[in-house]
Amino acid sequence: MTFDFVIIGSGLAGIYAALLAAKKGSVLILTKKKLKNSNTFYAQGGIAAVFSDKDDFKKHIQDTLKAGAYHNNKKAVEFIIRKAPEAIRKLVQLGVNFSKDRQGKIALGREGGHSEARIVHHFDFTGKMIEETLVQKIRKEKNITVYEGTFAKELLVKNGVCYGVQIIRSTKFENIYARRVVMASGGLGQMYAKTTNPDIATGDGVAMAYRAGCKLKDMEFIQFHPTAFHQGKSPLFLISEAVRGEGAILRNSEGERFMPRYHELAELAPRDKVSQAIFQEEHQGPVYLDFTSQAQHERKLQKRFPQIFRYLKQHGYHLAKDLIPITPAAHFSCGGIVTDLHGKTSLKNLYAFGEVACTGLHGANRLASNSLLEAAVMSGQIVCSPLPKKASDPSFKLPAKMFSKPVSTLKIRSSLQKIMWEKVGILRTQKGLTLAEKELLSLQKKLPVPDSIENYETANMVTIGLLIIDSAKKRRKSLGCHLMY
Ligand code: FAD
Ligand code: SIN
């Protein structure tokens, strides 16, 4: 099978790229489950962009650099932030409906690390609104073919050129060739025992790119979101940073508001600082989100945060009347496949957009709501450089074997998640990292010859774990969300 574009992933990066690419040629979207199954779907807070009269690009740039511990690629920061308002307007043109203020202007929320209110949102379910709107458009595009329930297994690469991707579809292997291959496979939060990321986030894209010899960067910078609801099994439900943006505070098991002791911006400090403080306080006992200052304004809260309000209520908590147990959880991968500002990777014909990519926007710690922004701006670059004349097929072989009786690797996976959480999590030591590496190498030896998608995912996760550990070991000093003792 040959297409002009093959796009791996159907989060914001993949579907937005597909809509633009469809104007230039035939597009195939590959996605593991249903189109809407993505991190994007769960995004709550929104997209950061300069819209207020009080705000300007310089401030957004400065906030991004400061949150990223100045490890960012300044060119990427400038480029993406200056394009943000235009990217929002393009989403609106496609039918995405953002919340409005009383004057009918785009309403702006506040989140950690931002010096101004600049979070464009749709109540507290921004991602769902974006994903559902764009998926509807995808379904109507004649130039777009969608393979749901399809696993991208390997990139087809020879001599530094990417020709396509090998997939597993209905238990059969198939090679897909394309003039441009786009990796938009999202993040890797599932590497950790506690995460906000749904089960699709197993880091397959970075693992495939690594095996294909593609350049990676900053894998040690895993961001932990401070306020995941501390109840039930992982993935943990997120309580958006926008809740703290509206005034909620954090208390430790003694009832103390501890954040002012850690940072001048208290609860609205950059995310790495808040997660690290909670992690310290958790040694004494549980940590809570306290929004009881708003007990009088229940209706207003319910209107602003309908999803969070409802979810907590279903689980026996009242957002404005109870102390809500929270914990940090793995949330976002700041590093990944290195790209330039067109999304080009180090392999010819392979592009990468969204969380899987590392443009350098986020540096050592991502500023809140800069991820959807990066996905929207960068995937818009898909058609900015000319396509090669035609897709070639240097005849990559297909594996002969089909699925027989796969051995489950779920136990290996949960051991891996525990090791990563305990030794490669919020706080790291050289000793812990070395031990984690040893343990992962021993898990790697236990992996069966892959005979199911689950097996391939687990093998990818072990690869990713080793890559994170390797980068973390090399960075001996703390920086951003990499905290070393
Ligand atoms: P995703 O949206 O994760 O999409 C990846 C796609 O790739 C999926 O469709 C997946 O099925 C597919 N895929 C993966 N591997 C394979 C494979 N091997 N074969 C085939 N398909 C594959 N960011 C913000 O900026 N603002 C927010 O408010 C915000 N809130 C968040 C809330 C939560 C709970 C979470 C989890 C994240 C949040 N983020 C937020 C981060 C943001 O949502 C993600 O970084 C962003 O959506 C990533 O988009 P993406 O298109 O790169 O990847
Ligand atoms: C949130 O709503 O707190 C998530 C925002 C983000 O990940 O940027």
PDB file of C-alpha atoms and ligand atoms in Angstrom, residues 43-46 111 223 225 238-242 244 271 331 366-371, ligand 2:
ATOM      1  CA  ALA A  43      -6.485  17.471  28.224  1.00  0.00           C
ATOM      2  CA  GLN A  44      -8.264  19.723  30.659  1.00  0.00           C
ATOM      3  CA  GLY A  45      -6.598  23.103  31.265  1.00  0.00           C
ATOM      4  CA  GLY A  46      -6.216  24.303  27.678  1.00  0.00           C
ATOM      5  CA  GLU A 111      -1.998  28.122  35.368  1.00  0.00           C
ATOM      6  CA  GLN A 223       7.185  15.854  33.966  1.00  0.00           C
ATOM      7  CA  HIS A 225       1.757  16.677  37.289  1.00  0.00           C
ATOM      8  CA  LEU A 238      -6.301  14.735  36.709  1.00  0.00           C
ATOM      9  CA  ILE A 239      -7.386  17.764  38.703  1.00  0.00           C
ATOM     10  CA  SER A 240      -6.397  20.571  36.389  1.00  0.00           C
ATOM     11  CA  GLU A 241      -3.827  23.171  37.319  1.00  0.00           C
ATOM     12  CA  ALA A 242      -6.539  25.656  36.346  1.00  0.00           C
ATOM     13  CA  ARG A 244      -5.160  26.216  41.471  1.00  0.00           C
ATOM     14  CA  ARG A 271       4.901  22.296  37.821  1.00  0.00           C
ATOM     15  CA  HIS A 331       2.260  13.338  32.928  1.00  0.00           C
ATOM     16  CA  ARG A 366       7.168  22.126  30.255  1.00  0.00           C
ATOM     17  CA  LEU A 367       5.175  25.247  31.035  1.00  0.00           C
ATOM     18  CA  ALA A 368       1.492  24.385  31.607  1.00  0.00           C
ATOM     19  CA  SER A 369      -0.651  24.232  28.467  1.00  0.00           C
ATOM     20  CA  ASN A 370       2.317  24.610  26.114  1.00  0.00           C
ATOM     21  CA  SER A 371       1.916  21.041  24.848  1.00  0.00           C
TER      22      SER A 371
HETATM   23  C1  SIN B   2      -3.899  20.731  33.476  1.00  0.00           C
HETATM   24  O1  SIN B   2      -5.031  21.003  33.110  1.00  0.00           O
HETATM   25  O2  SIN B   2      -3.456  20.916  34.616  1.00  0.00           O
HETATM   26  C2  SIN B   2      -2.981  20.123  32.487  1.00  0.00           C
HETATM   27  C3  SIN B   2      -2.337  21.196  31.750  1.00  0.00           C
HETATM   28  C4  SIN B   2      -1.108  20.695  31.045  1.00  0.00           C
HETATM   29  O3  SIN B   2      -0.743  19.524  31.092  1.00  0.00           O
HETATM   30  O4  SIN B   2      -0.472  21.541  30.433  1.00  0.00           O
END
